[in-house]
Amino acid sequence: KAGVTQTPRYLIKTRGQQVTLSCSPISGHRSVSWYQQTPGQGLQFLFEYFSETQRNKGNFPGRFSGRQFSNSRSEMNVSTLELGDSALYLCASSKGPGQLYNSPLHFGNGTRLTVT
Amino acid sequence: AQTVTQSQPEMSVQEAETVTLSCTYDTSESDYYLFWYKQPPSRQMILVIRQEAYKQQNATENRFSVNFQKAAKSFSLKISDSQLGDAAMYFCAYRSALRYSTLTFGKGTMLLVSP
């Protein structure tokens, strides 16, 4: 069974631009979560989607947004990029959220975003 | 809010030896899940082991086992018969049993394995 697939693996953008990252979950998984990983802040939760609806959101500015499609694939978008947005962005999927599904998160290889 | 603390930024072990990584957490909830994830240089976070808080028995997965002390809010990972492939960053993580909950990670422990 294929794992979580994130594209692209690497991105270099300049300040002020916008970027879209893509995540394809494991087949049968309906919940997708996004995390930002930086050396200073560690792993921080961005948002979670389930059944095409955002169910939870972390403490990030409105420049960070996402969506989920009917096939459970998800995209996240960052507008007006800042240097501090340079990070590894990890996507994770699970069968569903929380206690109802008791399904652990399975992560992709991440997208390394560099903002210059 | 829940917090997860890993007090060991780096640990070293020799092949075939045993090493224990520490993790403590703070929560007021009674029902939750705890995880250990491994992140090798390939960057992919790999689930090593998980523990349901309502289970008293410590989880075990082959060479990996945990020591879960609910009252002390402690969740350590023991790796037996260490192998070179175990070298990675290890993250302890907490997840509430609430429906739409997220993973809260510790800062990680870098495990170095020498021949």
Coordinates of C-alpha atoms in Angstrom, one line a residue:
Chain A
K1 CA 0.0 0.0 0.0
A2 CA 1.4 3.4 -1.0
G3 CA 2.3 5.8 1.8
V4 CA 1.6 9.5 2.1
T5 CA 2.9 11.3 -0.9
Q6 CA 4.0 14.9 -0.7
T7 CA 5.0 17.1 -3.7
P8 CA 7.2 18.7 -4.4
R9 CA 10.1 17.6 -2.2
Y10 CA 11.9 20.9 -2.5
L11 CA 10.8 24.4 -3.2
I12 CA 12.7 27.7 -3.4
K13 CA 10.7 30.9 -3.4
T14 CA 11.3 34.6 -2.8
R15 CA 9.7 36.8 -0.3
G16 CA 6.2 38.0 -1.2
Q17 CA 5.5 35.0 -3.5
Q18 CA 2.9 32.4 -2.7
V19 CA 3.3 28.6 -2.7
T20 CA 1.1 25.6 -2.9
L21 CA 2.0 22.2 -1.4
S22 CA 0.3 19.0 -2.2
C23 CA -0.4 15.8 -0.1
S24 CA -2.0 12.5 -1.2
P25 CA -3.0 10.4 1.8
I26 CA -2.8 6.7 2.2
S27 CA -5.7 5.0 0.3
G28 CA -8.7 4.8 2.6
H29 CA -7.5 7.6 4.9
R30 CA -9.9 10.5 5.1
S31 CA -8.1 12.8 7.6
V32 CA -5.2 14.9 6.6
S33 CA -3.1 17.0 9.0
W34 CA -0.3 19.5 8.2
Y35 CA 2.7 20.3 10.5
Q36 CA 5.5 22.8 10.2
Q37 CA 8.9 21.8 11.4
T38 CA 11.7 24.3 12.1
P39 CA 14.9 24.0 14.1
G40 CA 13.7 26.7 16.5
Q41 CA 10.1 25.9 17.0
G42 CA 10.1 22.2 16.4
L43 CA 6.9 20.6 15.1
Q44 CA 3.9 22.8 15.1
F45 CA 0.4 21.9 14.0
L46 CA -1.1 23.9 11.2
F47 CA -4.5 22.4 10.4
E48 CA -6.5 19.2 10.0
Y49 CA -9.1 18.3 7.4
F50 CA -11.7 15.6 7.4
S51 CA -14.4 15.1 4.9
E52 CA -13.3 18.3 3.0
T53 CA -13.8 20.4 6.1
Q54 CA -11.2 22.0 8.3
R55 CA -11.7 20.5 11.7
N56 CA -8.9 22.1 13.6
K57 CA -6.5 24.9 13.1
G58 CA -3.2 25.8 14.8
N59 CA -1.9 29.2 15.8
F60 CA -0.7 30.4 12.4
P61 CA -1.6 33.6 10.5
G62 CA -4.2 33.7 7.9
R63 CA -1.5 33.6 5.2
F64 CA -1.6 29.9 5.8
S65 CA -4.6 28.1 4.3
G66 CA -5.5 24.7 3.1
R67 CA -8.2 22.6 1.6
Q68 CA -9.2 19.0 1.1
F69 CA -10.7 17.5 -2.0
S70 CA -13.4 14.8 -2.3
N71 CA -10.7 12.2 -2.9
S72 CA -9.1 13.2 0.4
R73 CA -6.1 14.8 -1.2
S74 CA -5.1 18.0 0.4
E75 CA -3.3 21.2 -0.5
M76 CA -1.9 23.9 1.7
N77 CA -1.1 27.4 0.5
V78 CA 1.1 30.1 1.9
S79 CA 0.7 33.6 0.6
T80 CA 3.0 36.6 0.9
L81 CA 5.9 34.4 1.9
E82 CA 8.3 35.6 4.6
L83 CA 11.8 34.4 5.4
G84 CA 10.5 32.8 8.6
D85 CA 8.2 30.5 6.6
S86 CA 11.3 28.5 5.6
A87 CA 10.6 25.1 7.0
L88 CA 9.9 21.4 6.4
Y89 CA 6.2 21.0 5.9
L90 CA 4.9 17.6 6.8
C91 CA 1.6 16.1 5.9
A92 CA 0.1 13.2 7.8
S93 CA -3.0 11.1 7.2
S94 CA -5.2 8.8 9.3
K95 CA -8.4 6.9 8.8
G96 CA -10.2 9.6 10.8
P97 CA -9.9 12.0 13.6
G98 CA -9.5 11.3 17.3
Q99 CA -11.1 8.7 19.4
L100 CA -13.7 7.7 16.9
Y101 CA -11.2 6.1 14.7
N102 CA -8.3 5.5 17.0
S103 CA -6.0 5.7 14.0
P104 CA -2.4 6.9 14.3
L105 CA -0.9 9.5 12.0
H106 CA 1.2 8.3 9.1
F107 CA 3.6 11.0 7.7
G108 CA 4.9 11.8 4.3
N109 CA 8.5 12.8 3.5
G110 CA 7.7 16.4 3.7
T111 CA 8.3 19.4 1.4
R112 CA 11.4 21.5 2.2
L113 CA 10.5 25.2 1.6
T114 CA 13.2 27.8 1.4
V115 CA 12.3 31.4 1.2
T116 CA 15.0 33.8 0.0
Chain B
A1 CA -2.7 23.1 26.9
Q2 CA -0.6 20.0 26.9
T3 CA 3.2 20.1 26.8
V4 CA 5.7 17.4 26.0
T5 CA 9.3 17.6 27.3
Q6 CA 12.2 15.6 26.1
S7 CA 15.1 16.5 28.4
Q8 CA 17.8 14.7 26.4
P9 CA 18.8 16.6 23.2
E10 CA 21.2 13.9 22.3
M11 CA 22.0 10.3 23.3
S12 CA 24.7 7.9 22.3
V13 CA 24.6 4.1 22.3
Q14 CA 26.8 1.3 20.9
E15 CA 25.5 -1.4 18.6
A16 CA 23.8 -4.2 20.5
E17 CA 23.5 -2.1 23.6
T18 CA 20.3 -0.8 25.2
V19 CA 19.3 2.8 25.5
T20 CA 16.4 4.6 27.1
L21 CA 15.0 7.9 25.9
S22 CA 13.0 10.0 28.3
C23 CA 9.8 11.9 27.9
T24 CA 7.5 13.6 30.3
Y25 CA 4.2 15.3 29.5
D26 CA 1.7 17.6 31.2
T27 CA -2.0 17.2 30.9
S28 CA -5.2 17.4 32.9
E29 CA -7.0 14.9 30.7
S30 CA -7.4 11.2 31.7
D31 CA -7.9 9.7 28.2
Y32 CA -5.2 10.2 25.7
Y33 CA -2.6 8.5 23.5
L34 CA 1.2 8.7 23.5
F35 CA 3.5 8.0 20.6
W36 CA 7.2 7.7 19.8
Y37 CA 8.1 8.7 16.2
K38 CA 11.4 8.3 14.5
Q39 CA 12.7 10.8 11.9
P40 CA 15.8 9.6 10.0
P41 CA 17.7 11.8 7.6
S42 CA 15.1 10.9 4.9
R43 CA 12.8 13.2 6.9
Q44 CA 9.9 10.9 7.0
M45 CA 8.3 10.6 10.5
I46 CA 7.9 6.9 11.2
L47 CA 5.6 5.6 14.0
V48 CA 7.7 3.5 16.4
I49 CA 5.2 2.7 19.1
R50 CA 2.0 4.0 20.7
Q51 CA 0.4 3.6 24.1
E52 CA -3.3 4.2 25.0
A53 CA -3.5 5.9 28.4
Y54 CA -6.3 3.6 29.6
K55 CA -4.1 0.5 29.1
Q56 CA -1.9 -0.3 32.1
Q57 CA 0.2 -2.7 30.1
N58 CA 3.3 -1.2 28.5
A59 CA 3.4 -1.4 24.7
T60 CA 6.1 -3.4 23.0
E61 CA 7.1 -3.6 19.3
N62 CA 10.0 -6.0 18.7
R63 CA 13.1 -4.3 20.1
F64 CA 11.1 -1.2 21.2
S65 CA 9.2 -1.0 24.4
V66 CA 7.9 1.8 26.6
N67 CA 7.7 2.4 30.3
F68 CA 4.4 4.3 30.8
Q69 CA 4.0 5.8 34.3
K70 CA 0.6 7.6 34.1
A71 CA 0.7 9.1 37.6
A72 CA 4.2 10.4 37.0
K73 CA 3.2 11.5 33.5
S74 CA 6.3 9.8 32.1
F75 CA 6.7 7.8 28.9
S76 CA 10.2 6.5 28.1
L77 CA 11.3 4.5 25.2
K78 CA 13.7 1.6 25.5
I79 CA 15.5 0.4 22.5
S80 CA 17.2 -3.0 22.9
D81 CA 19.9 -4.5 20.8
S82 CA 20.5 -1.2 19.1
Q83 CA 21.3 -1.2 15.4
L84 CA 23.0 1.4 13.2
G85 CA 19.6 1.9 11.5
D86 CA 18.1 3.1 14.7
A87 CA 20.2 6.3 14.4
A88 CA 17.6 9.1 14.0
M89 CA 15.8 11.9 15.8
Y90 CA 13.1 10.5 18.1
F91 CA 10.1 12.5 19.0
C92 CA 7.7 11.8 21.8
A93 CA 4.1 13.0 21.1
Y94 CA 0.8 13.4 22.9
R95 CA -2.7 13.3 21.4
S96 CA -5.9 13.9 23.3
A97 CA -8.7 11.4 22.9
L98 CA -11.0 14.2 21.9
R99 CA -12.4 13.9 18.4
Y100 CA -10.5 16.6 16.7
S101 CA -7.3 16.7 18.5
T102 CA -3.8 17.2 17.3
L103 CA -0.3 15.8 18.0
T104 CA 1.8 17.8 20.4
F105 CA 5.5 16.9 20.0
G106 CA 8.5 17.2 22.2
K107 CA 11.6 18.9 20.8
G108 CA 13.2 15.5 20.0
T109 CA 16.2 13.4 21.0
M110 CA 19.0 12.7 18.5
L111 CA 20.1 9.1 18.9
L112 CA 23.6 8.3 17.7
V113 CA 24.6 4.7 17.3
S114 CA 28.2 3.7 17.0
P115 CA 29.7 0.4 15.8

